[in-house]
Amino acid sequence: MKFSAALLLASVLALAACQGKGLTVIPQDAHSLDHYAQGLRCKQEGRYLLAREHFELARATARDTDMTRRCDAEIAAVDRAIKELR
């Protein structure tokens, strides 16, 4: 009896340890994704100031650090392109 109670307790503790914290997915804001896509289109068209504006708007509504880093990288790339034109 003691053995089965101990086995049951060990099983419950083992299962509890396996459950840990799950991964939480945070969806991006639709406006953020739209501004990012518009920024990419403007960048391809050579409209760098407008692209920079869209990347700034996308960064302002970003919900995670990955999107923020992407926007920062695009802003830096657009700034370099603008600087080369001047």
PDB file of C-alpha atoms in Angstrom:
ATOM      1  CA  MET A   1       0.000   0.000   0.000  1.00  0.00           C
ATOM      2  CA  LYS A   2       2.773   2.438   0.899  1.00  0.00           C
ATOM      3  CA  PHE A   3       4.616   1.517  -2.291  1.00  0.00           C
ATOM      4  CA  SER A   4       1.607   2.279  -4.529  1.00  0.00           C
ATOM      5  CA  ALA A   5       0.956   5.582  -2.746  1.00  0.00           C
ATOM      6  CA  ALA A   6       4.604   6.560  -3.177  1.00  0.00           C
ATOM      7  CA  LEU A   7       4.513   5.517  -6.841  1.00  0.00           C
ATOM      8  CA  LEU A   8       1.344   7.542  -7.397  1.00  0.00           C
ATOM      9  CA  LEU A   9       2.878  10.587  -5.710  1.00  0.00           C
ATOM     10  CA  ALA A  10       6.073  10.264  -7.767  1.00  0.00           C
ATOM     11  CA  SER A  11       4.029   9.978 -10.981  1.00  0.00           C
ATOM     12  CA  VAL A  12       1.995  13.068 -10.162  1.00  0.00           C
ATOM     13  CA  LEU A  13       5.127  15.078  -9.369  1.00  0.00           C
ATOM     14  CA  ALA A  14       6.830  13.902 -12.558  1.00  0.00           C
ATOM     15  CA  LEU A  15       3.836  14.911 -14.674  1.00  0.00           C
ATOM     16  CA  ALA A  16       3.620  18.286 -12.955  1.00  0.00           C
ATOM     17  CA  ALA A  17       7.303  18.928 -13.677  1.00  0.00           C
ATOM     18  CA  CYS A  18       6.830  18.107 -17.369  1.00  0.00           C
ATOM     19  CA  GLN A  19       4.061  20.623 -17.887  1.00  0.00           C
ATOM     20  CA  GLY A  20       6.185  23.746 -17.295  1.00  0.00           C
ATOM     21  CA  LYS A  21       5.295  27.045 -18.860  1.00  0.00           C
ATOM     22  CA  GLY A  22       3.989  26.905 -22.402  1.00  0.00           C
ATOM     23  CA  LEU A  23       5.031  29.120 -25.257  1.00  0.00           C
ATOM     24  CA  THR A  24       2.806  32.155 -25.659  1.00  0.00           C
ATOM     25  CA  VAL A  25       2.324  33.418 -29.198  1.00  0.00           C
ATOM     26  CA  ILE A  26       1.548  37.102 -29.552  1.00  0.00           C
ATOM     27  CA  PRO A  27      -0.001  37.934 -32.922  1.00  0.00           C
ATOM     28  CA  GLN A  28       1.279  41.030 -34.665  1.00  0.00           C
ATOM     29  CA  ASP A  29      -0.936  44.040 -35.009  1.00  0.00           C
ATOM     30  CA  ALA A  30      -2.542  44.164 -38.474  1.00  0.00           C
ATOM     31  CA  HIS A  31      -1.613  47.838 -38.855  1.00  0.00           C
ATOM     32  CA  SER A  32       1.994  47.091 -37.981  1.00  0.00           C
ATOM     33  CA  LEU A  33       2.225  44.393 -40.656  1.00  0.00           C
ATOM     34  CA  ASP A  34       0.499  46.629 -43.203  1.00  0.00           C
ATOM     35  CA  HIS A  35       2.868  49.536 -42.551  1.00  0.00           C
ATOM     36  CA  TYR A  36       5.857  47.212 -42.737  1.00  0.00           C
ATOM     37  CA  ALA A  37       4.694  45.832 -46.105  1.00  0.00           C
ATOM     38  CA  GLN A  38       4.039  49.347 -47.424  1.00  0.00           C
ATOM     39  CA  GLY A  39       7.498  50.380 -46.256  1.00  0.00           C
ATOM     40  CA  LEU A  40       9.059  47.513 -48.189  1.00  0.00           C
ATOM     41  CA  ARG A  41       7.124  48.472 -51.335  1.00  0.00           C
ATOM     42  CA  CYS A  42       8.145  52.120 -51.046  1.00  0.00           C
ATOM     43  CA  LYS A  43      11.758  51.104 -50.467  1.00  0.00           C
ATOM     44  CA  GLN A  44      11.726  49.008 -53.656  1.00  0.00           C
ATOM     45  CA  GLU A  45      10.282  51.952 -55.560  1.00  0.00           C
ATOM     46  CA  GLY A  46      13.019  54.260 -54.275  1.00  0.00           C
ATOM     47  CA  ARG A  47      10.644  56.340 -52.164  1.00  0.00           C
ATOM     48  CA  TYR A  48      12.909  56.229 -49.133  1.00  0.00           C
ATOM     49  CA  LEU A  49      11.400  58.994 -47.008  1.00  0.00           C
ATOM     50  CA  LEU A  50       7.924  57.491 -47.300  1.00  0.00           C
ATOM     51  CA  ALA A  51       9.355  54.026 -46.610  1.00  0.00           C
ATOM     52  CA  ARG A  52      11.053  55.345 -43.480  1.00  0.00           C
ATOM     53  CA  GLU A  53       7.765  56.822 -42.304  1.00  0.00           C
ATOM     54  CA  HIS A  54       5.967  53.488 -42.755  1.00  0.00           C
ATOM     55  CA  PHE A  55       8.727  51.620 -40.905  1.00  0.00           C
ATOM     56  CA  GLU A  56       8.468  54.109 -38.037  1.00  0.00           C
ATOM     57  CA  LEU A  57       4.698  53.552 -37.856  1.00  0.00           C
ATOM     58  CA  ALA A  58       5.193  49.785 -37.946  1.00  0.00           C
ATOM     59  CA  ARG A  59       7.754  50.052 -35.148  1.00  0.00           C
ATOM     60  CA  ALA A  60       5.396  52.149 -33.036  1.00  0.00           C
ATOM     61  CA  THR A  61       2.704  49.458 -33.143  1.00  0.00           C
ATOM     62  CA  ALA A  62       5.014  46.419 -32.967  1.00  0.00           C
ATOM     63  CA  ARG A  63       4.073  43.907 -30.285  1.00  0.00           C
ATOM     64  CA  ASP A  64       7.369  42.072 -29.927  1.00  0.00           C
ATOM     65  CA  THR A  65      11.090  42.701 -30.080  1.00  0.00           C
ATOM     66  CA  ASP A  66      11.519  40.745 -33.305  1.00  0.00           C
ATOM     67  CA  MET A  67       9.293  43.137 -35.246  1.00  0.00           C
ATOM     68  CA  THR A  68      10.935  46.105 -33.537  1.00  0.00           C
ATOM     69  CA  ARG A  69      14.382  44.853 -34.605  1.00  0.00           C
ATOM     70  CA  ARG A  70      13.208  44.298 -38.177  1.00  0.00           C
ATOM     71  CA  CYS A  71      11.837  47.826 -38.334  1.00  0.00           C
ATOM     72  CA  ASP A  72      15.044  49.228 -36.844  1.00  0.00           C
ATOM     73  CA  ALA A  73      17.088  47.373 -39.461  1.00  0.00           C
ATOM     74  CA  GLU A  74      14.912  48.664 -42.304  1.00  0.00           C
ATOM     75  CA  ILE A  75      15.053  52.217 -40.946  1.00  0.00           C
ATOM     76  CA  ALA A  76      18.843  51.999 -40.800  1.00  0.00           C
ATOM     77  CA  ALA A  77      18.970  50.658 -44.380  1.00  0.00           C
ATOM     78  CA  VAL A  78      16.696  53.436 -45.637  1.00  0.00           C
ATOM     79  CA  ASP A  79      18.770  56.040 -43.800  1.00  0.00           C
ATOM     80  CA  ARG A  80      21.905  54.723 -45.519  1.00  0.00           C
ATOM     81  CA  ALA A  81      20.165  54.900 -48.903  1.00  0.00           C
ATOM     82  CA  ILE A  82      19.040  58.459 -48.252  1.00  0.00           C
ATOM     83  CA  LYS A  83      22.539  59.438 -47.158  1.00  0.00           C
ATOM     84  CA  GLU A  84      24.039  57.970 -50.346  1.00  0.00           C
ATOM     85  CA  LEU A  85      21.665  60.048 -52.474  1.00  0.00           C
ATOM     86  CA  ARG A  86      22.685  63.338 -50.839  1.00  0.00           C
TER      87      ARG A  86
END
